[in-house]
């Protein structure tokens, strides 16, 4: 199939939907230059991950976590939403898409104009931090200033608790409230659109399965084959920005 007919088939599914949900993975953000950290050769296969228990137990692990975070900021902090993000935002604006469930932690859906209330972040958000004890939000720019001056892992300005990016670490439980919201959104959907996820990380990958079992149509746009291609109504192994941008009419 040519990419024209792929985009047309996706446009048709979207036109026939009354309530769609979008589910995004690393593949939508690689088009903004943010690497897929879990892919072979990705950063997480070169550096041992720091588990949540180690973060809690060790000042050295906390320092190393923050050192990596700011190194990442220097490389990818300038990343901007791409055509795929803009097309998703347009579908939300039109009311076609009710919720965006994402495995990404980069905040690019919000930056592309999707209201914060419509984004369900399964793995949290790395663009800000919070205190693990009292929840107070901390901005990265403030933390970096102190970190570069003192070389110490940041502590909460209010309660001195440990401060960590608002992400879900290895060894940390999935966020219950977000999982529940994602489930509700999935069960309400008549069309479930996967963008840039290989659908191998559970429990997140369970949502498209749930949608399909619940009678929704399933569309998958991902460069590589995914674990759920066989049960999908439409599978497109092409770039997301071009495919969805064309389907939605967004540049
Ligand atoms: Zn605190």
Short mmCIF file of C-alpha atoms and ligand atoms in Angstrom, two decimals:
data_model
loop_
_atom_site.label_atom_id
_atom_site.label_comp_id
_atom_site.label_asym_id
_atom_site.label_seq_id
_atom_site.Cartn_x
_atom_site.Cartn_y
_atom_site.Cartn_z
CA UNK A 1 0.00 0.00 0.00
CA UNK A 2 1.24 3.47 -0.75
CA UNK A 3 1.35 5.99 2.00
CA UNK A 4 -1.48 7.92 0.29
CA UNK A 5 -3.88 5.05 0.67
CA UNK A 6 -2.60 4.38 4.21
CA UNK A 7 -3.42 7.93 5.21
CA UNK A 8 -6.79 7.70 3.45
CA UNK A 9 -7.66 4.49 5.30
CA UNK A 10 -6.73 6.11 8.61
CA UNK A 11 -8.73 9.23 7.73
CA UNK A 12 -11.75 7.01 7.04
CA UNK A 13 -11.52 5.27 10.42
CA UNK A 14 -11.21 8.66 12.13
CA UNK A 15 -14.21 10.03 10.21
CA UNK A 16 -16.31 7.05 11.29
CA UNK A 17 -15.35 7.41 14.94
CA UNK A 18 -17.40 9.32 17.48
CA UNK A 19 -14.95 8.99 20.33
CA UNK A 20 -11.34 8.11 19.64
CA UNK A 21 -8.40 7.65 21.97
CA UNK A 22 -4.78 8.14 20.96
CA UNK A 23 -2.03 6.07 22.57
CA UNK A 24 1.55 7.20 21.96
CA UNK A 25 4.97 5.71 22.51
CA UNK A 26 8.55 6.69 21.82
CA UNK A 27 8.06 6.55 18.05
CA UNK A 28 6.14 9.81 17.92
CA UNK A 29 8.91 11.65 19.75
CA UNK A 30 11.82 10.16 17.81
CA UNK A 31 10.49 12.32 14.98
CA UNK A 32 11.32 15.29 17.24
CA UNK A 33 14.86 13.99 17.72
CA UNK A 34 14.29 12.39 21.10
CA UNK A 35 15.79 8.90 21.04
CA UNK A 36 13.88 5.82 22.08
CA UNK A 37 15.74 5.16 25.30
CA UNK A 38 14.53 1.56 25.52
CA UNK A 39 15.46 0.55 21.97
CA UNK A 40 18.51 -1.62 21.21
CA UNK A 41 21.52 0.67 21.39
CA UNK A 42 19.45 3.20 23.32
CA UNK A 43 20.82 4.98 26.34
CA UNK A 44 19.23 2.56 28.78
CA UNK A 45 20.99 -0.39 27.23
CA UNK A 46 24.37 1.36 27.58
CA UNK A 47 23.93 2.63 31.13
CA UNK A 48 22.57 0.48 33.91
CA UNK A 49 19.15 1.80 34.93
CA UNK A 50 18.88 3.24 38.42
CA UNK A 51 16.08 1.51 40.28
CA UNK A 52 13.71 3.40 42.49
CA UNK A 53 14.87 1.60 45.66
CA UNK A 54 18.46 2.63 44.93
CA UNK A 55 17.37 6.22 44.41
CA UNK A 56 15.76 6.16 47.85
CA UNK A 57 18.70 4.41 49.51
CA UNK A 58 21.73 6.17 48.10
CA UNK A 59 22.83 9.79 47.75
CA UNK A 60 25.25 8.63 45.05
CA UNK A 61 22.38 7.09 43.05
CA UNK A 62 20.36 10.29 43.40
CA UNK A 63 23.32 12.38 42.23
CA UNK A 64 23.88 10.07 39.27
CA UNK A 65 20.18 10.23 38.37
CA UNK A 66 20.29 14.01 38.28
CA UNK A 67 23.62 14.07 36.45
CA UNK A 68 22.06 11.93 33.69
CA UNK A 69 18.91 14.04 33.65
CA UNK A 70 20.81 17.26 33.03
CA UNK A 71 23.05 15.59 30.43
CA UNK A 72 19.83 14.58 28.66
CA UNK A 73 18.55 18.13 28.93
CA UNK A 74 21.62 19.47 27.16
CA UNK A 75 21.05 17.04 24.29
CA UNK A 76 17.27 16.95 23.94
CA UNK A 77 15.95 19.89 25.97
CA UNK A 78 15.37 21.85 22.77
CA UNK A 79 13.11 19.20 21.20
CA UNK A 80 9.85 20.57 19.84
CA UNK A 81 6.52 18.96 18.96
CA UNK A 82 6.45 17.60 15.39
CA UNK A 83 3.76 17.12 12.76
CA UNK A 84 2.47 14.00 14.51
CA UNK A 85 2.00 15.87 17.79
CA UNK A 86 0.28 18.70 15.95
CA UNK A 87 -2.11 16.31 14.20
CA UNK A 88 -3.01 14.71 17.54
CA UNK A 89 -3.60 18.16 19.04
CA UNK A 90 -5.86 19.02 16.11
CA UNK A 91 -7.94 15.86 16.65
CA UNK A 92 -8.34 16.80 20.32
CA UNK A 93 -9.29 20.36 19.35
CA UNK A 94 -11.95 19.04 16.98
CA UNK A 95 -13.38 16.83 19.70
CA UNK A 96 -12.60 13.65 17.78
CA UNK A 97 -10.06 12.48 20.32
CA UNK A 98 -11.12 12.59 23.95
CA UNK A 99 -7.88 11.48 25.60
CA UNK A 100 -4.22 11.01 24.77
CA UNK A 101 -2.63 8.15 26.70
CA UNK A 102 1.14 8.33 26.47
CA UNK A 103 4.14 6.28 27.50
CA UNK A 104 6.31 9.32 26.82
CA UNK A 105 7.67 11.55 29.54
CA UNK A 106 8.68 14.52 27.40
CA UNK A 107 5.59 16.70 27.73
CA UNK A 108 5.43 17.30 23.96
CA UNK A 109 1.68 16.62 23.72
CA UNK A 110 0.98 19.42 26.18
CA UNK A 111 3.43 21.68 24.37
CA UNK A 112 1.66 21.01 21.08
CA UNK A 113 -1.58 22.33 22.56
CA UNK A 114 -3.35 19.31 24.04
CA UNK A 115 -4.90 20.47 27.33
CA UNK A 116 -3.11 18.98 30.35
CA UNK A 117 -6.40 17.46 31.50
CA UNK A 118 -6.61 15.35 28.33
CA UNK A 119 -3.13 13.82 28.57
CA UNK A 120 -2.75 10.63 30.61
CA UNK A 121 0.93 10.04 31.34
CA UNK A 122 1.53 6.39 32.23
CA UNK A 123 5.23 6.87 32.92
CA UNK A 124 5.06 10.37 34.35
CA UNK A 125 6.76 13.53 33.13
CA UNK A 126 10.45 14.43 33.11
CA UNK A 127 10.04 18.14 32.40
CA UNK A 128 9.49 18.96 36.07
CA UNK A 129 10.21 17.37 39.43
CA UNK A 130 8.38 16.77 42.65
CA UNK A 131 9.11 15.96 46.28
CA UNK A 132 8.63 12.27 47.01
CA UNK A 133 7.37 13.11 50.51
CA UNK A 134 5.09 16.14 50.24
CA UNK A 135 4.54 16.37 46.49
CA UNK A 136 5.68 19.97 46.11
CA UNK A 137 6.50 20.71 42.50
CA UNK A 138 10.05 21.84 41.67
CA UNK A 139 11.22 23.31 38.37
CA UNK A 140 14.28 21.84 36.68
CA UNK A 141 15.94 25.20 36.10
CA UNK A 142 15.98 25.91 39.85
CA UNK A 143 17.26 22.44 40.66
CA UNK A 144 19.98 22.60 38.03
CA UNK A 145 21.26 25.90 39.37
CA UNK A 146 21.75 24.41 42.84
CA UNK A 147 23.02 21.06 41.50
CA UNK A 148 25.71 22.70 39.40
CA UNK A 149 26.77 24.89 42.30
CA UNK A 150 26.76 22.29 45.11
CA UNK A 151 26.96 18.94 43.31
CA UNK A 152 24.35 17.59 45.71
CA UNK A 153 21.12 15.81 44.85
CA UNK A 154 18.29 18.29 45.40
CA UNK A 155 16.11 18.30 48.54
CA UNK A 156 12.62 19.72 48.88
CA UNK A 157 12.58 23.41 49.75
CA UNK A 158 9.57 22.79 51.97
CA UNK A 159 10.24 19.50 53.81
CA UNK A 160 13.78 18.44 52.79
CA UNK A 161 12.42 15.25 51.19
CA UNK A 162 14.05 13.72 48.12
CA UNK A 163 13.23 15.48 44.87
CA UNK A 164 12.90 13.41 41.69
CA UNK A 165 11.61 14.05 38.19
CA UNK A 166 7.90 13.27 38.02
CA UNK A 167 8.59 10.06 36.13
CA UNK A 168 7.97 6.43 36.96
CA UNK A 169 11.36 4.79 37.52
CA UNK A 170 12.39 1.21 37.04
CA UNK A 171 11.12 -0.69 40.04
CA UNK A 172 8.48 1.93 40.84
CA UNK A 173 4.79 1.01 40.79
CA UNK A 174 2.63 2.24 37.92
CA UNK A 175 0.56 5.28 38.93
CA UNK A 176 -2.83 3.96 40.02
CA UNK A 177 -4.86 7.06 39.18
CA UNK A 178 -3.40 7.35 35.69
CA UNK A 179 -3.88 3.64 35.00
CA UNK A 180 -7.50 3.93 36.06
CA UNK A 181 -8.08 7.03 33.91
CA UNK A 182 -6.52 5.26 30.94
CA UNK A 183 -8.77 2.27 31.45
CA UNK A 184 -11.90 4.44 31.61
CA UNK A 185 -10.86 6.35 28.48
CA UNK A 186 -10.09 3.08 26.68
CA UNK A 187 -13.46 1.55 27.53
CA UNK A 188 -15.25 4.67 26.26
CA UNK A 189 -13.44 4.63 22.90
CA UNK A 190 -14.84 3.37 19.60
CA UNK A 191 -11.46 3.87 17.90
CA UNK A 192 -8.06 3.31 19.51
CA UNK A 193 -5.13 4.78 17.59
CA UNK A 194 -1.62 3.60 18.51
CA UNK A 195 1.19 5.90 17.39
CA UNK A 196 4.81 4.83 17.72
CA UNK A 197 4.67 2.07 20.27
CA UNK A 198 5.87 -1.45 19.72
CA UNK A 199 3.28 -2.51 22.32
CA UNK A 200 5.62 -4.75 24.25
CA UNK A 201 5.74 -2.91 27.59
CA UNK A 202 3.00 -4.13 29.89
CA UNK A 203 0.75 -3.13 31.51
CA UNK A 204 0.60 -0.20 29.08
CA UNK A 205 0.23 -2.43 26.03
CA UNK A 206 -2.85 -3.96 27.58
CA UNK A 207 -4.94 -0.89 26.69
CA UNK A 208 -5.21 -1.49 22.94
CA UNK A 209 -6.09 -5.11 23.68
CA UNK A 210 -8.76 -3.95 26.09
CA UNK A 211 -10.15 -1.50 23.53
CA UNK A 212 -10.33 -4.21 20.89
CA UNK A 213 -12.03 -6.70 23.21
CA UNK A 214 -14.50 -3.95 24.08
CA UNK A 215 -15.51 -3.56 20.45
CA UNK A 216 -13.40 -0.58 19.42
CA UNK A 217 -11.52 -0.49 16.17
CA UNK A 218 -7.74 -0.55 16.47
CA UNK A 219 -5.37 1.39 14.22
CA UNK A 220 -1.60 1.12 14.61
CA UNK A 221 0.98 3.43 13.06
CA UNK A 222 4.49 2.26 13.88
CA UNK A 223 7.61 1.87 11.74
CA UNK A 224 8.24 -1.66 13.02
CA UNK A 225 5.78 -4.52 13.44
CA UNK A 226 4.11 -4.57 16.85
CA UNK A 227 2.82 -7.25 19.15
CA UNK A 228 -0.78 -6.45 18.20
CA UNK A 229 -0.62 -6.08 14.40
CA UNK A 230 -2.58 -9.30 14.02
CA UNK A 231 -5.66 -8.04 15.84
CA UNK A 232 -5.62 -4.50 14.44
CA UNK A 233 -8.14 -3.19 11.88
CA UNK A 234 -5.46 -1.06 10.23
CA UNK A 235 -1.66 -1.36 10.45
CA UNK A 236 0.64 1.22 8.89
CA UNK A 237 4.41 0.73 9.04
CA UNK A 238 5.26 4.32 8.12
CA UNK A 239 6.31 7.54 9.81
CA UNK A 240 3.72 9.05 12.14
CA UNK A 241 4.00 12.72 11.24
CA UNK A 242 3.52 12.12 7.50
CA UNK A 243 0.78 9.53 7.88
CA UNK A 244 -1.31 11.19 10.54
CA UNK A 245 -0.56 14.69 9.28
CA UNK A 246 -1.92 13.70 5.89
CA UNK A 247 -4.91 11.88 7.38
CA UNK A 248 -5.88 14.86 9.52
CA UNK A 249 -4.81 17.60 7.13
CA UNK A 250 -2.17 19.14 9.34
CA UNK A 251 1.30 20.19 8.27
ZN1 LIG B 1 8.64 18.06 50.31
#
